[in-house]
Coordinates of N, CA, C and O in Angstrom, one line a residue:
X1 N 67.6 149.6 73.5 CA 68.2 148.7 73.2 C 68.4 147.9 74.9 O 68.1 146.5 74.1
X2 N 68.7 148.0 75.4 CA 69.7 147.1 76.3 C 68.6 146.0 76.7 O 68.4 145.4 77.3
X3 N 67.2 147.3 77.4 CA 65.5 146.0 77.3 C 65.7 145.2 76.7 O 65.3 145.0 76.8
X4 N 65.3 145.7 74.8 CA 65.0 144.9 74.4 C 65.7 143.2 74.8 O 65.6 142.3 74.3
X5 N 66.8 143.7 74.4 CA 67.4 142.6 74.5 C 67.5 142.1 76.0 O 68.1 140.3 75.7
X6 N 67.2 142.8 76.5 CA 66.8 141.6 78.0 C 65.9 141.0 78.1 O 65.8 139.7 78.1
X7 N 64.6 141.2 77.3 CA 63.5 140.5 76.9 C 63.8 139.2 76.3 O 63.8 138.5 76.7
X8 N 64.3 139.8 75.5 CA 65.1 138.5 74.1 C 65.3 137.7 75.0 O 65.4 135.9 75.1
X9 N 66.8 138.2 75.6 CA 67.4 136.9 76.5 C 67.1 136.3 77.8 O 66.6 134.5 77.4
X10 N 65.4 136.7 78.2 CA 64.8 136.2 79.2 C 63.5 135.5 78.8 O 63.3 135.4 79.2
X11 N 62.7 136.0 77.7 CA 62.4 135.4 76.8 C 60.8 135.8 77.7 O 59.6 134.9 77.4
X12 N 61.0 137.0 77.4 CA 59.8 137.7 78.1 C 59.1 138.8 76.9 O 60.4 139.2 76.7
X13 N 58.5 139.7 77.2 CA 58.5 140.5 76.6 C 58.6 141.9 77.1 O 58.4 142.4 78.4
X14 N 58.4 143.1 76.0 CA 59.2 144.0 76.5 C 57.7 145.1 76.8 O 57.1 145.0 75.8
X15 N 58.1 145.3 78.1 CA 56.2 146.3 78.4 C 56.4 147.6 77.8 O 55.5 148.1 77.6
X16 N 57.8 148.0 77.9 CA 58.0 149.3 77.0 C 58.8 150.3 77.6 O 60.2 149.5 78.0
X17 N 59.3 151.3 76.9 CA 60.2 152.3 77.2 C 60.2 153.8 77.4 O 60.0 154.4 77.9
X18 N 60.3 153.7 78.9 CA 60.1 155.2 79.5 C 61.3 156.0 79.6 O 62.5 155.9 79.6
X19 N 60.7 156.8 78.9 CA 62.0 157.9 78.2 C 62.4 159.0 79.5 O 62.3 158.9 80.9
X20 N 63.7 159.3 79.4 CA 65.0 159.7 80.1 C 64.1 161.4 80.6 O 63.8 161.7 80.0
X21 N 63.5 161.4 82.0 CA 62.8 162.6 82.2 C 63.4 163.4 83.2 O 63.0 162.1 84.5
X22 N 63.8 164.7 83.4 CA 64.1 165.1 84.7 C 62.7 165.3 85.7 O 63.2 165.2 87.0
X23 N 62.2 165.1 85.1 CA 60.5 165.6 85.9 C 59.9 164.5 86.2 O 59.7 163.9 87.6
X24 N 59.9 163.2 85.9 CA 60.1 161.7 86.4 C 61.1 161.7 87.8 O 60.3 161.8 88.8
X25 N 62.2 161.9 87.5 CA 63.3 162.1 88.7 C 62.5 163.2 89.8 O 62.3 162.9 91.1
X26 N 62.2 163.8 89.4 CA 62.0 164.6 90.7 C 60.9 164.3 91.6 O 60.4 165.0 92.5
X27 N 59.6 163.9 90.7 CA 58.2 164.0 91.5 C 58.7 162.8 92.2 O 58.6 162.5 93.1
X28 N 59.9 161.6 91.7 CA 60.1 160.8 92.5 C 60.7 161.4 93.8 O 60.2 160.3 95.5
X29 N 61.9 162.1 93.7 CA 62.1 162.3 94.4 C 60.8 163.3 96.1 O 61.5 163.1 97.0
X30 N 60.4 163.7 95.4 CA 58.8 164.3 96.5 C 58.4 163.1 96.6 O 57.2 163.9 97.5
X31 N 58.2 162.3 96.6 CA 57.0 161.6 96.6 C 56.0 161.3 96.0 O 54.9 161.5 96.4
X32 N 55.9 162.4 95.0 CA 54.3 162.4 93.7 C 54.6 161.1 92.8 O 55.6 161.9 92.6
X33 N 53.9 160.7 92.6 CA 53.5 159.8 91.3 C 53.7 161.4 90.3 O 52.6 162.4 89.9
X34 N 54.4 161.2 89.3 CA 54.3 162.0 87.9 C 52.7 162.3 87.2 O 52.6 162.8 87.0
X35 N 52.2 160.9 87.3 CA 51.0 160.7 87.2 C 50.2 161.1 87.6 O 49.3 161.8 86.4
X36 N 50.2 161.7 89.0 CA 49.4 163.2 89.0 C 50.6 164.3 89.0 O 49.4 165.3 88.3
X37 N 51.6 164.8 88.7 CA 51.6 166.1 88.7 C 52.1 166.1 87.3 O 51.2 167.7 87.0
X38 N 51.7 165.7 86.4 CA 52.1 165.8 85.2 C 51.6 164.9 84.1 O 52.3 164.3 83.5
X39 N 50.7 164.4 83.6 CA 50.1 163.2 83.7 C 50.4 163.8 81.5 O 49.9 162.5 81.1
X40 N 50.2 164.6 81.1 CA 50.6 164.7 79.7 C 52.3 164.3 79.5 O 52.4 164.4 78.4
X41 N 52.9 165.2 80.8 CA 54.3 164.0 80.6 C 54.9 163.0 79.4 O 54.1 161.8 79.6
X42 N 55.9 162.8 78.5 CA 56.0 161.1 77.8 C 56.3 160.6 78.5 O 55.7 159.2 78.6
X43 N 57.2 160.2 80.1 CA 57.3 159.5 80.7 C 55.8 158.9 81.7 O 55.3 157.5 81.4
X44 N 55.5 159.7 82.4 CA 53.8 159.8 82.5 C 53.1 159.4 82.0 O 52.6 157.8 82.3
X45 N 52.9 159.4 80.5 CA 52.0 158.5 79.6 C 52.5 157.2 79.3 O 51.7 156.3 79.2
X46 N 54.1 156.9 79.1 CA 54.6 155.2 78.8 C 54.3 155.0 80.1 O 53.8 153.2 80.1
X47 N 54.2 155.7 80.9 CA 54.1 154.2 82.3 C 52.7 154.1 82.5 O 52.5 153.0 82.8
X48 N 52.3 154.7 82.3 CA 50.5 154.8 82.4 C 50.1 153.5 80.9 O 49.7 152.7 81.5
X49 N 50.8 153.2 79.7 CA 51.0 152.2 78.7 C 51.3 151.1 79.5 O 50.7 150.2 79.0
X50 N 52.3 151.2 80.4 CA 52.9 150.1 80.4 C 52.2 149.3 81.7 O 52.2 147.8 82.0
X51 N 51.3 150.1 82.2 CA 50.3 150.1 84.1 C 49.2 148.8 83.0 O 48.6 147.6 83.7
X52 N 48.5 149.5 81.5 CA 47.7 148.8 81.1 C 48.3 147.4 80.6 O 47.9 146.4 80.3
X53 N 48.9 147.7 80.3 CA 49.7 146.1 79.4 C 50.1 144.7 80.1 O 50.2 144.0 80.4
X54 N 50.3 145.7 81.8 CA 50.6 144.3 83.1 C 49.5 143.9 83.5 O 49.0 142.7 83.2
X55 N 48.1 145.3 82.8 CA 47.1 144.3 83.8 C 46.3 143.4 82.4 O 45.1 143.1 82.8
X56 N 46.3 143.6 81.6 CA 46.5 143.3 80.1 C 46.7 141.1 80.2 O 46.3 140.2 79.4
X57 N 47.9 141.6 80.6 CA 48.4 140.4 81.0 C 47.5 138.9 81.3 O 47.3 139.0 82.7
X58 N 47.9 137.8 80.9 CA 47.6 136.7 81.2 C 48.3 136.0 81.9 O 49.6 135.7 82.2
X59 N 48.3 136.2 83.6 CA 48.8 135.9 84.9 C 49.5 134.1 84.6 O 50.7 134.2 85.2
X60 N 49.4 133.1 84.6 CA 49.0 132.1 83.8 C 50.1 131.4 82.5 O 50.5 131.1 82.8
X61 N 50.4 132.5 82.3 CA 51.3 132.4 81.4 C 53.2 133.1 81.8 O 53.5 132.7 81.0
X62 N 52.8 133.2 83.0 CA 54.3 134.1 83.6 C 55.0 133.1 83.9 O 54.5 132.5 85.1
X63 N 55.8 132.4 83.6 CA 56.2 131.1 84.2 C 57.6 130.8 84.2 O 58.1 129.8 84.6
X64 N 58.1 132.2 84.1 CA 59.5 132.2 84.5 C 59.7 131.6 85.8 O 59.7 132.5 86.8
X65 N 60.6 131.0 85.9 CA 61.4 130.5 87.6 C 62.2 132.0 88.0 O 62.9 132.4 87.2
X66 N 62.4 131.8 89.2 CA 63.2 132.4 89.9 C 64.0 131.6 90.7 O 63.8 130.5 90.9
X67 N 65.1 132.1 90.4 CA 66.4 131.5 91.0 C 67.0 131.8 92.8 O 66.7 133.3 93.2
X68 N 66.7 131.0 93.6 CA 67.1 131.2 95.1 C 68.2 131.3 95.3 O 69.3 130.5 94.8
X69 N 68.7 132.4 96.2 CA 69.9 132.0 96.2 C 70.2 132.3 97.8 O 70.1 132.3 98.8
X70 N 71.1 131.1 98.6 CA 71.4 130.6 100.0 C 72.9 131.1 99.8 O 73.0 131.2 99.7
X71 N 72.1 131.8 101.4 CA 73.8 131.9 102.0 C 74.5 131.1 102.8 O 73.6 130.2 103.9

């Protein structure tokens, strides 16, 4: 629920929920995308769905300003 709360707090859409999956960590550690090594894994399918959702976003609708930090 943390992602839902943060998205609501920031006023942005939640694009998805990637399940915790040892295969995701292992493929990342090996430098191989899970989408290539096991595209049918739940995590891989959700990442693909999120990528599609990003591609469908209207880029002009993203207007959240970034906070600048100076030292």
